[in-house]
CSV table of C-alpha atoms in Angstrom, one decimal:
chain,number,residue,atom,x,y,z
A,1,UNK,CA,37.3,-48.1,60.8
A,2,UNK,CA,38.1,-49.5,57.7
A,3,UNK,CA,37.1,-53.1,56.4
A,4,UNK,CA,39.9,-54.6,55.0
A,5,UNK,CA,38.4,-57.5,52.4
A,6,UNK,CA,40.7,-59.6,50.3
A,7,UNK,CA,39.6,-61.5,47.2
A,8,UNK,CA,41.0,-63.5,44.7
A,9,UNK,CA,39.3,-63.0,41.5
A,10,UNK,CA,39.9,-66.0,38.0
A,11,UNK,CA,38.3,-66.4,35.0
A,12,UNK,CA,37.8,-69.6,32.8
A,13,UNK,CA,35.5,-70.5,29.7
A,14,UNK,CA,36.5,-67.4,27.9
A,15,UNK,CA,34.2,-66.6,24.8
A,16,UNK,CA,34.0,-63.0,22.8
A,17,UNK,CA,30.8,-61.2,23.1
A,18,UNK,CA,29.9,-59.7,20.0
A,19,UNK,CA,27.4,-57.6,21.2
A,20,UNK,CA,29.0,-56.2,23.8
A,21,UNK,CA,32.6,-55.9,22.0
A,22,UNK,CA,34.6,-58.3,25.0
A,23,UNK,CA,35.3,-61.0,26.7
A,24,UNK,CA,33.5,-62.6,28.8
A,25,UNK,CA,34.1,-65.8,31.0
A,26,UNK,CA,33.0,-68.4,34.3
A,27,UNK,CA,34.7,-65.5,36.6
A,28,UNK,CA,34.9,-66.7,40.7
A,29,UNK,CA,35.1,-63.9,42.9
A,30,UNK,CA,36.7,-66.0,46.4
A,31,UNK,CA,37.1,-64.1,49.2
A,32,UNK,CA,39.3,-65.4,51.4
A,33,UNK,CA,39.6,-62.7,54.1
A,34,UNK,CA,38.1,-62.2,56.5
A,35,UNK,CA,36.1,-65.3,56.4
A,36,UNK,CA,33.0,-63.5,58.0
A,37,UNK,CA,31.2,-61.7,56.8
A,38,UNK,CA,30.9,-62.5,53.5
A,39,UNK,CA,31.5,-58.8,51.6
A,40,UNK,CA,32.2,-60.0,47.9
A,41,UNK,CA,30.1,-63.1,47.0
A,42,UNK,CA,31.5,-65.5,44.5
A,43,UNK,CA,29.9,-63.3,41.8
A,44,UNK,CA,31.9,-60.7,42.4
A,45,UNK,CA,28.4,-58.9,43.8
A,46,UNK,CA,28.8,-56.4,47.2
A,47,UNK,CA,26.1,-56.2,49.1
A,48,UNK,CA,27.2,-54.0,52.3
A,49,UNK,CA,23.3,-53.8,53.9
A,50,UNK,CA,23.7,-58.2,53.9
A,51,UNK,CA,26.6,-58.3,55.3
A,52,UNK,CA,26.1,-55.8,57.7
A,53,UNK,CA,28.5,-53.8,57.1
A,54,UNK,CA,28.5,-50.1,58.0
A,55,UNK,CA,31.8,-48.8,57.5
A,56,UNK,CA,34.1,-48.0,54.4
A,57,UNK,CA,35.5,-50.8,53.0
A,58,UNK,CA,38.7,-51.4,51.3
A,59,UNK,CA,38.7,-54.3,48.7
A,60,UNK,CA,42.0,-56.1,47.3
A,61,UNK,CA,41.2,-57.9,44.2
A,62,UNK,CA,44.0,-60.4,43.4
A,63,UNK,CA,43.8,-61.2,40.1
A,64,UNK,CA,44.9,-64.9,40.2
A,65,UNK,CA,43.8,-65.6,36.0
A,66,UNK,CA,47.3,-64.0,34.7
A,67,UNK,CA,47.4,-66.3,31.2
A,68,UNK,CA,44.0,-67.5,30.2
A,69,UNK,CA,43.2,-69.9,27.2
A,70,UNK,CA,41.1,-68.8,24.1
A,71,UNK,CA,40.8,-71.1,21.2
A,72,UNK,CA,43.6,-73.5,22.5
A,73,UNK,CA,46.6,-70.7,22.5
A,74,UNK,CA,47.4,-68.4,26.1
A,75,UNK,CA,47.5,-65.1,26.3
A,76,UNK,CA,48.2,-62.9,29.5
A,77,UNK,CA,45.5,-61.2,30.8
A,78,UNK,CA,46.4,-57.9,33.5
A,79,UNK,CA,44.8,-55.3,35.4
A,80,UNK,CA,45.5,-52.5,32.9
A,81,UNK,CA,47.5,-49.1,34.1
A,82,UNK,CA,46.8,-46.8,35.4
A,83,UNK,CA,44.7,-49.8,37.0
A,84,UNK,CA,41.3,-47.7,37.5
A,85,UNK,CA,40.9,-48.6,34.2
A,86,UNK,CA,39.9,-51.8,34.8
A,87,UNK,CA,37.2,-51.5,37.4
A,88,UNK,CA,34.0,-49.3,35.6
A,89,UNK,CA,31.3,-48.3,37.4
A,90,UNK,CA,28.2,-46.6,36.5
A,91,UNK,CA,24.7,-45.6,38.8
A,92,UNK,CA,22.6,-48.5,39.3
A,93,UNK,CA,21.5,-51.1,37.8
A,94,UNK,CA,23.3,-49.6,34.4
A,95,UNK,CA,25.3,-51.2,31.8
A,96,UNK,CA,28.6,-50.7,31.1
A,97,UNK,CA,29.5,-51.3,27.6
A,98,UNK,CA,32.5,-50.6,25.1
A,99,UNK,CA,32.0,-46.8,24.7
A,100,UNK,CA,30.1,-45.9,28.5
A,101,UNK,CA,33.0,-47.5,30.9
A,102,UNK,CA,31.9,-45.0,33.8
A,103,UNK,CA,34.6,-43.7,36.5
A,104,UNK,CA,35.7,-46.1,39.1
A,105,UNK,CA,37.2,-41.8,40.7
A,106,UNK,CA,35.4,-39.8,42.4
A,107,UNK,CA,32.1,-40.3,45.1
A,108,UNK,CA,32.1,-42.9,47.4
A,109,UNK,CA,34.4,-45.6,45.1
A,110,UNK,CA,37.7,-44.8,44.0
A,111,UNK,CA,41.3,-47.3,43.2
A,112,UNK,CA,44.5,-46.2,43.4
A,113,UNK,CA,47.2,-46.4,41.4
A,114,UNK,CA,50.5,-48.5,41.9
A,115,UNK,CA,49.3,-52.0,42.4
A,116,UNK,CA,50.7,-53.8,39.9
A,117,UNK,CA,49.4,-56.3,36.7
A,118,UNK,CA,47.8,-58.9,39.1
A,119,UNK,CA,46.1,-56.3,42.0
A,120,UNK,CA,43.3,-54.0,42.0
A,121,UNK,CA,41.5,-52.3,45.0
A,122,UNK,CA,38.6,-50.2,45.4
A,123,UNK,CA,37.9,-48.3,47.8
A,124,UNK,CA,34.3,-47.8,49.2
A,125,UNK,CA,33.2,-45.1,51.5
A,126,UNK,CA,30.0,-47.2,51.6
A,127,UNK,CA,27.9,-43.7,51.3
A,128,UNK,CA,24.3,-44.4,52.2
A,129,UNK,CA,22.0,-45.6,49.6
A,130,UNK,CA,24.0,-46.2,46.5
A,131,UNK,CA,23.7,-49.0,44.4
A,132,UNK,CA,26.3,-49.4,41.4
A,133,UNK,CA,27.2,-52.1,38.2
A,134,UNK,CA,31.0,-52.0,38.5
A,135,UNK,CA,33.1,-54.1,36.0
A,136,UNK,CA,36.5,-56.0,36.5
A,137,UNK,CA,37.3,-55.8,33.6
A,138,UNK,CA,41.3,-57.0,32.4
A,139,UNK,CA,43.5,-56.8,28.9
A,140,UNK,CA,43.8,-59.6,27.3
A,141,UNK,CA,47.2,-59.4,24.8
A,142,UNK,CA,45.0,-60.6,21.8
A,143,UNK,CA,44.3,-58.5,19.0
A,144,UNK,CA,46.3,-55.5,20.5
A,145,UNK,CA,44.2,-55.7,23.7
A,146,UNK,CA,41.1,-57.0,24.6
A,147,UNK,CA,39.5,-57.2,27.0
A,148,UNK,CA,37.9,-59.4,29.7
A,149,UNK,CA,34.8,-58.1,32.0
A,150,UNK,CA,32.6,-59.4,34.7
A,151,UNK,CA,30.1,-56.8,35.3
A,152,UNK,CA,28.4,-57.5,39.7
A,153,UNK,CA,26.5,-54.7,41.7
A,154,UNK,CA,27.4,-53.1,44.9
A,155,UNK,CA,24.6,-51.9,47.2
A,156,UNK,CA,25.9,-49.7,50.2
A,157,UNK,CA,24.2,-49.4,53.1
A,158,UNK,CA,21.0,-48.1,54.1
A,159,UNK,CA,19.5,-48.7,50.7
A,160,UNK,CA,16.0,-50.5,51.3
A,161,UNK,CA,15.4,-51.6,47.7
A,162,UNK,CA,16.0,-55.1,47.2
A,163,UNK,CA,17.7,-56.0,43.9
A,164,UNK,CA,17.8,-59.1,42.0
A,165,UNK,CA,21.8,-60.7,42.1
A,166,UNK,CA,21.9,-61.9,38.0
A,167,UNK,CA,25.4,-64.6,37.5
A,168,UNK,CA,28.4,-62.4,35.8
A,169,UNK,CA,28.0,-65.9,33.7
A,170,UNK,CA,24.7,-64.9,33.0
A,171,UNK,CA,24.6,-61.2,32.3
A,172,UNK,CA,26.9,-62.2,29.5
């Protein structure tokens, strides 16, 4: 059985991060369904052992900040097409960068196509002992399209190692 999770994602206080080559922001991940257990925390981290979830999950991210303010001007911000380009995955605590974004498809994580400019769906088979760093990234309509990136963690069932979570705001 697959647990269905719905999360609203918002971003504010955008700033250019020259060392990464993308925009960073204050991100809020708000799980709206189910009300319990909390699968996606306010920083976007997914910790399935903490939530006591052993089944596969499907997380629908609803991108709510479809216009973002940069230096006093509004710009569109949308999920990439195909949406898998907006979900970067690397194993463990690796840190994605502009040239090494990883891929969400393959193994136990996948992002299906056809979800639209304000929605992204993550399927996680919840294979035991897997830890990932992922980036939720949207395209901002400035300078030909720049990335706006949050980089939380995914911890699947059976992981015995404790990981120190850092707010995406602190990580950027």
